């Protein structure tokens, strides 16, 4: 290993620091605005929801932020995660490309989400918080926070999007196994939930609504805080362990990526694998092509507007500039529940606006075709969300074959699909369809974007 990488890793090859891309950006992120005054928010505005240590990370431009010892001690259970070369997939595709994947499914919850859940639980515990409230789509985040809460002795309440609550009873059971309380959203436990149910008692829910419910509960008590599993800068920061490990592991393999592919819901696993490489590029290192893959049914990066919007449906959150489909947009109930969010991380949106990354959208069936092909070559059954990254990587490998160029492709296999087998059952039964979102609903949601006068 090179000296610079040895400095970043400890004796068990775990990163000592989280890497913050904000230190190396050519242009600073647009400010986060107060929903009432449209003025930049200060730390005090966020204090009802998050402990100060996380707020400091949210606005930090420091390049390296030390990972606390107790967090690294938990990471050590499954980190560093393996980096595999997909040789049998390469052979099946008859591609000259070298395909590597970082496998985050080895965490207890089965995805990358515990990387931030553990950190967030640690800082909340340090700040004397007793209870964390959150939302979950597919259940990956809810089970990750439930796991972290159990380790640090925090009570956890999870608002789970109704459609996933009904589709994924095993994720709910996992949260309950870790000791969390899981409520279907929209629920009767909050004002925002009751308002939605009054208009539509059989509403299938959305992440935007579940966020409103969680924020509402968290804001009511001093000893209760909110936790978000994606989108925010501090979440993306915690995920940087993925890319940092990948740099060191690829160095051991004597390789470096020409292309990096990740799936994007809120943008955290994508940022996690991408930002350390992008930072190296921005500091004068090798240029990497970076591709974000999103579902055609919820295409925030490829079809959304780059504008200030709310993070939730009831408009309780601050305004952030991001690629958004509009906070009232409810995507169709496709299987990659973790990718059903109306917005995109402000940091990832900023990278798209600066042309530092590309984005593509794929429909559900093509994505599952890719996931099944991957499983038959490599043995790992990807989460439906991760299938988007698999599809993106396979497309890049096929392009290498057609162009006769041997590029190195790295993608993030952000989770396994062991709790998502109903999606595979539906796929094999021919019941999976490519659901289009409602163009009229998208137009309405975009028309409802808040009017924000932006500083030049
Ligand atoms: C939550 C989740 C996602 C989507 O969230 P990002 O913040 O975009 O990473 C993707 N894949 C898996 C496995 C997830 O659990």
XYZ file of C-alpha atoms and ligand atoms in Angstrom:
471
model
C 0.000 0.000 0.000
C 1.180 3.542 -0.707
C 2.173 5.712 2.271
C -0.777 8.068 1.767
C -3.227 5.184 1.968
C -1.514 3.626 5.014
C -2.038 6.932 6.797
C -5.757 6.740 6.065
C -6.219 3.158 7.250
C -5.753 1.672 10.709
C -4.222 -1.715 11.605
C -7.375 -3.556 10.500
C -7.443 -1.641 7.198
C -10.395 0.469 8.288
C -10.457 4.136 7.303
C -9.504 6.422 10.214
C -11.339 9.370 8.650
C -14.506 10.109 6.762
C -13.690 11.983 3.556
C -15.586 15.227 2.910
C -15.802 16.160 -0.783
C -16.938 19.683 0.176
C -13.251 20.449 0.888
C -12.323 19.874 -2.760
C -15.353 21.214 -4.663
C -14.586 23.776 -7.396
C -17.722 25.674 -6.341
C -19.368 25.650 -2.891
C -22.775 24.047 -2.328
C -25.751 26.444 -2.484
C -26.927 27.341 1.051
C -29.775 25.524 2.819
C -32.676 27.955 3.318
C -35.191 28.453 6.117
C -38.665 27.490 4.820
C -40.269 30.669 6.205
C -37.678 33.418 5.677
C -35.765 31.901 2.719
C -32.578 33.003 4.530
C -29.695 30.534 5.034
C -30.362 28.298 8.056
C -28.006 28.357 11.018
C -27.085 25.509 13.375
C -29.797 26.602 15.849
C -32.507 26.051 13.237
C -31.488 22.395 12.949
C -30.899 21.801 16.673
C -34.434 20.494 17.409
C -33.814 17.649 14.937
C -30.107 16.739 15.128
C -27.317 16.723 17.741
C -24.683 19.482 17.307
C -21.908 17.079 16.271
C -23.942 16.012 13.224
C -24.954 19.605 12.417
C -21.260 20.533 12.447
C -20.549 17.714 9.983
C -23.500 18.824 7.842
C -21.874 22.229 7.194
C -18.215 21.204 7.433
C -15.687 21.878 4.664
C -12.882 20.039 6.491
C -11.401 17.344 4.250
C -10.934 14.614 6.865
C -13.188 14.048 9.848
C -11.944 11.494 12.362
C -14.147 8.435 12.859
C -14.675 8.009 16.634
C -13.172 4.835 18.138
C -16.520 3.355 19.272
C -17.893 3.761 15.716
C -14.834 2.078 14.200
C -15.200 -0.734 16.763
C -18.684 -1.440 15.379
C -17.593 -1.027 11.737
C -14.886 -3.633 12.364
C -17.569 -6.346 12.631
C -18.061 -6.261 8.819
C -15.613 -3.644 7.440
C -13.606 -3.441 5.319
C -16.262 -4.915 3.043
C -15.026 -7.152 0.233
C -14.097 -5.860 -3.201
C -14.665 -8.621 -5.747
C -13.637 -8.944 -9.355
C -16.675 -10.232 -11.306
C -14.706 -12.642 -13.477
C -17.617 -14.984 -14.249
C -19.827 -12.048 -15.186
C -17.036 -10.720 -17.422
C -16.858 -14.136 -19.113
C -20.645 -14.333 -19.521
C -20.658 -10.886 -21.131
C -17.599 -11.722 -23.263
C -16.277 -8.298 -22.385
C -12.641 -7.221 -22.278
C -13.604 -4.942 -19.335
C -12.463 -5.643 -15.792
C -15.543 -5.389 -13.547
C -15.087 -4.904 -9.788
C -17.828 -4.552 -7.212
C -17.738 -3.392 -3.619
C -20.167 -5.550 -1.631
C -21.972 -3.690 1.163
C -24.462 -6.529 1.741
C -22.200 -8.084 4.403
C -23.383 -5.643 7.103
C -25.846 -6.999 9.701
C -28.754 -5.147 8.072
C -27.635 -6.204 4.590
C -26.756 -2.855 3.014
C -24.518 0.217 3.242
C -26.975 1.986 5.587
C -25.404 0.889 8.911
C -22.300 2.960 7.957
C -24.260 6.086 8.841
C -26.797 4.557 11.263
C -24.001 3.553 13.657
C -22.396 7.000 13.463
C -25.702 8.797 13.981
C -26.654 6.593 16.934
C -23.237 7.222 18.501
C -23.445 11.042 18.288
C -27.052 11.084 19.514
C -26.151 8.889 22.484
C -23.209 11.196 23.295
C -25.603 14.164 23.255
C -27.900 12.490 25.813
C -30.697 11.686 23.352
C -33.057 8.875 24.422
C -35.070 8.200 21.282
C -34.579 8.398 17.501
C -37.450 8.716 15.045
C -37.115 8.052 11.352
C -38.852 6.964 8.166
C -38.087 4.019 5.933
C -39.009 3.087 2.370
C -38.049 -0.494 1.635
C -37.106 -1.042 5.283
C -33.325 -1.023 4.796
C -32.826 2.237 6.644
C -35.332 1.416 9.381
C -33.626 -1.889 10.117
C -30.171 -0.265 10.033
C -31.171 2.405 12.540
C -32.944 -0.212 14.665
C -29.693 -2.223 14.727
C -27.610 0.846 15.649
C -30.132 1.915 18.291
C -29.909 -1.515 19.906
C -26.095 -1.254 20.092
C -26.106 2.205 21.701
C -29.200 1.784 23.907
C -31.546 4.169 22.067
C -35.277 3.742 21.565
C -36.150 3.748 17.847
C -39.477 4.502 16.139
C -39.816 3.987 12.380
C -42.525 5.305 10.053
C -42.570 2.805 7.194
C -44.112 3.741 3.832
C -47.455 1.867 3.694
C -46.808 0.065 0.397
C -43.525 -1.392 1.747
C -45.063 -2.127 5.164
C -47.546 -4.397 3.380
C -45.045 -5.798 0.812
C -42.119 -6.433 3.192
C -43.247 -7.955 6.492
C -39.801 -9.508 7.043
C -38.053 -6.104 7.112
C -40.614 -5.030 9.707
C -39.910 -8.191 11.701
C -36.178 -7.432 11.535
C -36.736 -3.933 12.975
C -38.842 -5.433 15.760
C -36.178 -8.056 16.420
C -33.717 -5.199 17.046
C -36.307 -3.639 19.395
C -37.706 -0.807 17.243
C -41.383 0.140 16.898
C -42.550 0.215 13.274
C -45.664 2.177 12.218
C -47.242 2.203 8.715
C -47.208 5.687 7.173
C -49.417 7.669 6.646
C -50.471 6.963 10.260
C -52.955 8.390 12.728
C -50.074 9.197 15.153
C -49.234 12.589 13.626
C -51.077 15.639 12.309
C -49.467 15.317 8.886
C -50.421 11.623 8.669
C -54.015 12.280 9.762
C -54.355 15.094 7.187
C -53.295 12.767 4.355
C -55.584 9.943 5.541
C -58.548 12.339 5.769
C -58.170 13.040 2.055
C -57.322 9.466 1.037
C -57.806 6.723 3.675
C -56.052 4.121 1.484
C -53.003 6.273 0.602
C -50.023 4.001 -0.194
C -47.609 6.475 1.391
C -44.342 7.992 0.208
C -40.974 8.772 1.721
C -41.908 12.481 1.711
C -44.945 11.777 3.895
C -43.073 9.419 6.233
C -40.361 12.074 6.700
C -43.037 14.618 7.687
C -44.384 12.224 10.314
C -40.950 11.440 11.756
C -39.885 15.103 11.853
C -43.152 16.050 13.550
C -42.641 13.494 16.332
C -38.947 14.335 16.786
C -39.565 18.097 17.025
C -41.982 17.636 19.939
C -39.491 16.472 22.594
C -36.006 17.510 23.657
C -34.834 13.966 24.297
C -36.036 12.800 20.875
C -34.184 13.453 17.621
C -34.693 12.704 13.983
C -32.379 10.559 11.842
C -32.232 10.529 8.055
C -30.715 7.649 6.097
C -29.707 9.503 2.947
C -29.652 12.910 1.174
C -27.933 15.016 3.879
C -24.232 15.902 3.730
C -23.366 14.146 7.002
C -24.965 10.912 5.759
C -22.995 11.025 2.498
C -19.871 11.799 4.534
C -20.273 8.650 6.662
C -20.636 6.552 3.508
C -17.216 7.681 2.250
C -15.679 4.639 3.984
C -16.882 2.635 0.957
C -14.863 4.560 -1.623
C -11.817 4.943 0.614
C -11.607 1.198 1.143
C -12.147 0.658 -2.594
C -9.174 2.922 -3.432
C -6.904 0.903 -1.124
C -8.270 -2.466 -2.320
C -7.903 -1.556 -6.005
C -4.379 -0.382 -5.307
C -3.624 -3.853 -3.924
C -5.078 -5.283 -7.147
C -2.906 -2.872 -9.140
C -5.906 -1.246 -10.789
C -7.864 2.023 -10.923
C -11.388 2.613 -12.282
C -12.102 4.304 -15.608
C -15.822 4.238 -14.810
C -17.677 4.111 -11.478
C -21.368 3.185 -11.361
C -23.826 3.496 -8.481
C -27.584 3.520 -8.018
C -29.186 6.689 -6.718
C -32.229 6.964 -4.461
C -31.244 9.813 -2.172
C -27.616 9.532 -3.315
C -25.776 8.164 -0.267
C -24.344 4.827 -1.455
C -23.449 6.478 -4.756
C -21.645 9.350 -3.017
C -20.011 6.856 -0.671
C -18.215 4.986 -3.431
C -17.697 7.999 -5.686
C -16.560 10.945 -3.566
C -13.093 9.681 -2.540
C -12.243 9.018 -6.219
C -13.758 12.324 -7.325
C -11.833 14.161 -4.615
C -8.590 12.603 -5.870
C -9.510 13.753 -9.387
C -10.272 17.298 -8.222
C -6.918 17.448 -6.422
C -5.170 16.687 -9.722
C -5.452 12.891 -9.859
C -6.825 10.678 -12.588
C -10.129 11.540 -14.204
C -12.937 9.037 -13.680
C -16.235 8.802 -15.548
C -19.045 8.535 -13.033
C -22.537 7.234 -13.801
C -25.578 7.470 -11.518
C -28.360 4.985 -12.317
C -31.926 5.733 -11.257
C -35.348 4.160 -11.902
C -37.336 5.481 -14.885
C -40.384 5.588 -12.590
C -38.743 8.092 -10.190
C -36.138 9.912 -12.312
C -35.062 12.913 -10.224
C -31.590 13.385 -11.794
C -32.663 12.835 -15.415
C -36.162 14.357 -15.404
C -36.357 16.498 -12.274
C -35.715 20.212 -11.996
C -32.609 21.587 -10.222
C -34.379 23.938 -7.837
C -35.004 24.707 -4.174
C -37.557 22.315 -2.707
C -38.753 20.799 0.543
C -37.447 17.410 1.643
C -40.901 16.297 2.795
C -44.531 16.479 1.760
C -45.894 18.523 4.690
C -43.147 21.165 4.191
C -41.643 20.930 7.677
C -38.015 20.665 6.454
C -35.658 23.427 5.297
C -35.344 24.174 1.559
C -32.403 22.638 -0.291
C -31.351 23.064 -3.886
C -31.571 19.662 -5.532
C -32.826 17.745 -8.541
C -36.457 17.246 -7.589
C -39.693 15.876 -8.984
C -41.619 18.081 -6.536
C -42.297 17.270 -2.883
C -45.923 16.227 -3.586
C -44.875 13.708 -6.257
C -45.808 10.097 -5.400
C -43.992 7.614 -7.652
C -45.728 4.371 -8.696
C -45.217 1.417 -6.286
C -42.326 -0.317 -8.060
C -40.089 -2.750 -6.205
C -36.952 -0.702 -5.559
C -38.604 1.050 -2.602
C -35.302 2.630 -1.588
C -35.265 4.641 -4.809
C -38.768 6.140 -4.461
C -37.748 9.597 -3.217
C -38.797 12.808 -4.984
C -35.435 14.548 -4.497
C -31.713 13.888 -4.748
C -28.908 14.714 -2.308
C -27.909 18.390 -2.725
C -24.259 17.280 -3.047
C -25.025 14.757 -5.822
C -27.295 17.319 -7.539
C -24.481 19.872 -7.388
C -22.053 17.367 -8.986
C -24.576 16.798 -11.786
C -24.982 20.545 -12.316
C -21.165 20.893 -12.468
C -21.041 18.065 -15.078
C -18.781 15.996 -12.814
C -21.180 13.035 -13.050
C -23.609 11.580 -15.613
C -27.040 10.077 -14.963
C -29.158 7.449 -16.717
C -32.615 6.030 -15.922
C -33.733 2.433 -16.526
C -37.130 0.716 -16.279
C -37.752 -2.038 -13.734
C -37.751 -5.087 -16.050
C -34.381 -4.350 -17.663
C -32.985 -3.758 -14.184
C -34.197 -7.149 -12.907
C -32.898 -8.889 -16.060
C -29.471 -7.495 -15.137
C -29.802 -8.502 -11.470
C -30.705 -12.096 -12.356
C -27.839 -12.331 -14.851
C -25.499 -11.076 -12.115
C -26.839 -13.580 -9.547
C -26.353 -16.487 -11.975
C -22.728 -15.477 -12.579
C -21.626 -14.251 -9.136
C -24.015 -15.998 -6.712
C -25.076 -12.883 -4.822
C -28.727 -11.843 -5.159
C -28.729 -8.035 -5.276
C -31.331 -5.805 -3.649
C -33.753 -4.390 -6.261
C -32.076 -0.981 -5.755
C -28.632 -2.463 -6.356
C -29.896 -4.050 -9.589
C -29.835 -0.536 -11.054
C -26.079 -0.324 -10.472
C -25.661 -3.843 -11.888
C -27.577 -2.780 -15.016
C -25.393 0.307 -15.374
C -22.185 -1.726 -14.985
C -23.320 -4.398 -17.468
C -24.170 -1.692 -20.028
C -20.676 -0.215 -19.605
C -19.103 -3.672 -20.003
C -21.111 -4.300 -23.188
C -19.957 -0.931 -24.532
C -16.355 -2.034 -23.859
C -17.026 -5.198 -25.876
C -18.530 -3.243 -28.766
C -15.699 -0.706 -28.787
C -13.040 -3.343 -28.142
C -11.663 -1.380 -25.185
C -10.615 -2.967 -21.863
C -11.766 -0.423 -19.293
C -11.897 -0.926 -15.531
C -15.446 -0.669 -14.192
C -16.205 -0.341 -10.480
C -19.720 -0.478 -9.093
C -21.315 -0.467 -5.683
C -23.351 -3.565 -4.856
C -25.013 -1.662 -2.040
C -27.130 -4.468 -0.579
C -28.420 -8.028 -0.884
C -31.968 -8.914 -1.819
C -32.697 -11.623 0.752
C -35.640 -9.656 2.150
C -36.827 -8.728 -1.346
C -37.526 -12.172 -2.760
C -41.184 -11.290 -3.383
C -39.921 -8.921 -6.085
C -38.014 -11.814 -7.657
C -41.075 -14.099 -7.313
C -43.139 -11.471 -9.168
C -40.400 -11.130 -11.785
C -40.305 -14.874 -12.495
C -44.128 -15.017 -12.544
C -44.128 -12.331 -15.230
C -45.988 -9.971 -12.901
C -43.356 -7.246 -12.873
C -44.243 -4.430 -15.241
C -42.565 -1.196 -16.258
C -44.691 1.351 -14.443
C -44.593 4.852 -15.811
C -45.119 7.776 -13.483
C -48.063 10.064 -14.179
C -46.804 12.961 -16.372
C -49.684 15.157 -15.195
C -48.829 14.510 -11.562
C -45.188 15.362 -12.232
C -46.174 18.614 -13.969
C -48.401 19.507 -11.018
C -45.725 18.666 -8.460
C -43.156 20.773 -10.350
C -45.623 23.662 -10.688
C -45.937 23.569 -6.897
C -42.213 24.150 -6.270
C -41.644 26.992 -3.810
C -40.723 30.347 -5.387
C -37.216 31.145 -4.149
C -35.271 34.192 -5.305
C -31.718 32.933 -5.705
C -28.625 35.006 -5.168
C -26.578 35.161 -8.388
C -31.610 2.864 0.867
C -31.000 2.109 -0.199
C -30.709 2.710 -1.429
C -31.054 4.114 -1.755
O -30.454 5.086 -0.961
P -29.154 5.877 -1.389
O -29.068 6.949 -0.374
O -29.395 6.432 -2.777
O -28.038 4.936 -1.347
C -30.095 1.944 -2.387
N -29.787 0.668 -2.170
C -30.033 0.046 -1.002
C -29.636 -1.384 -0.836
C -30.647 0.757 0.020
O -30.893 0.155 1.181
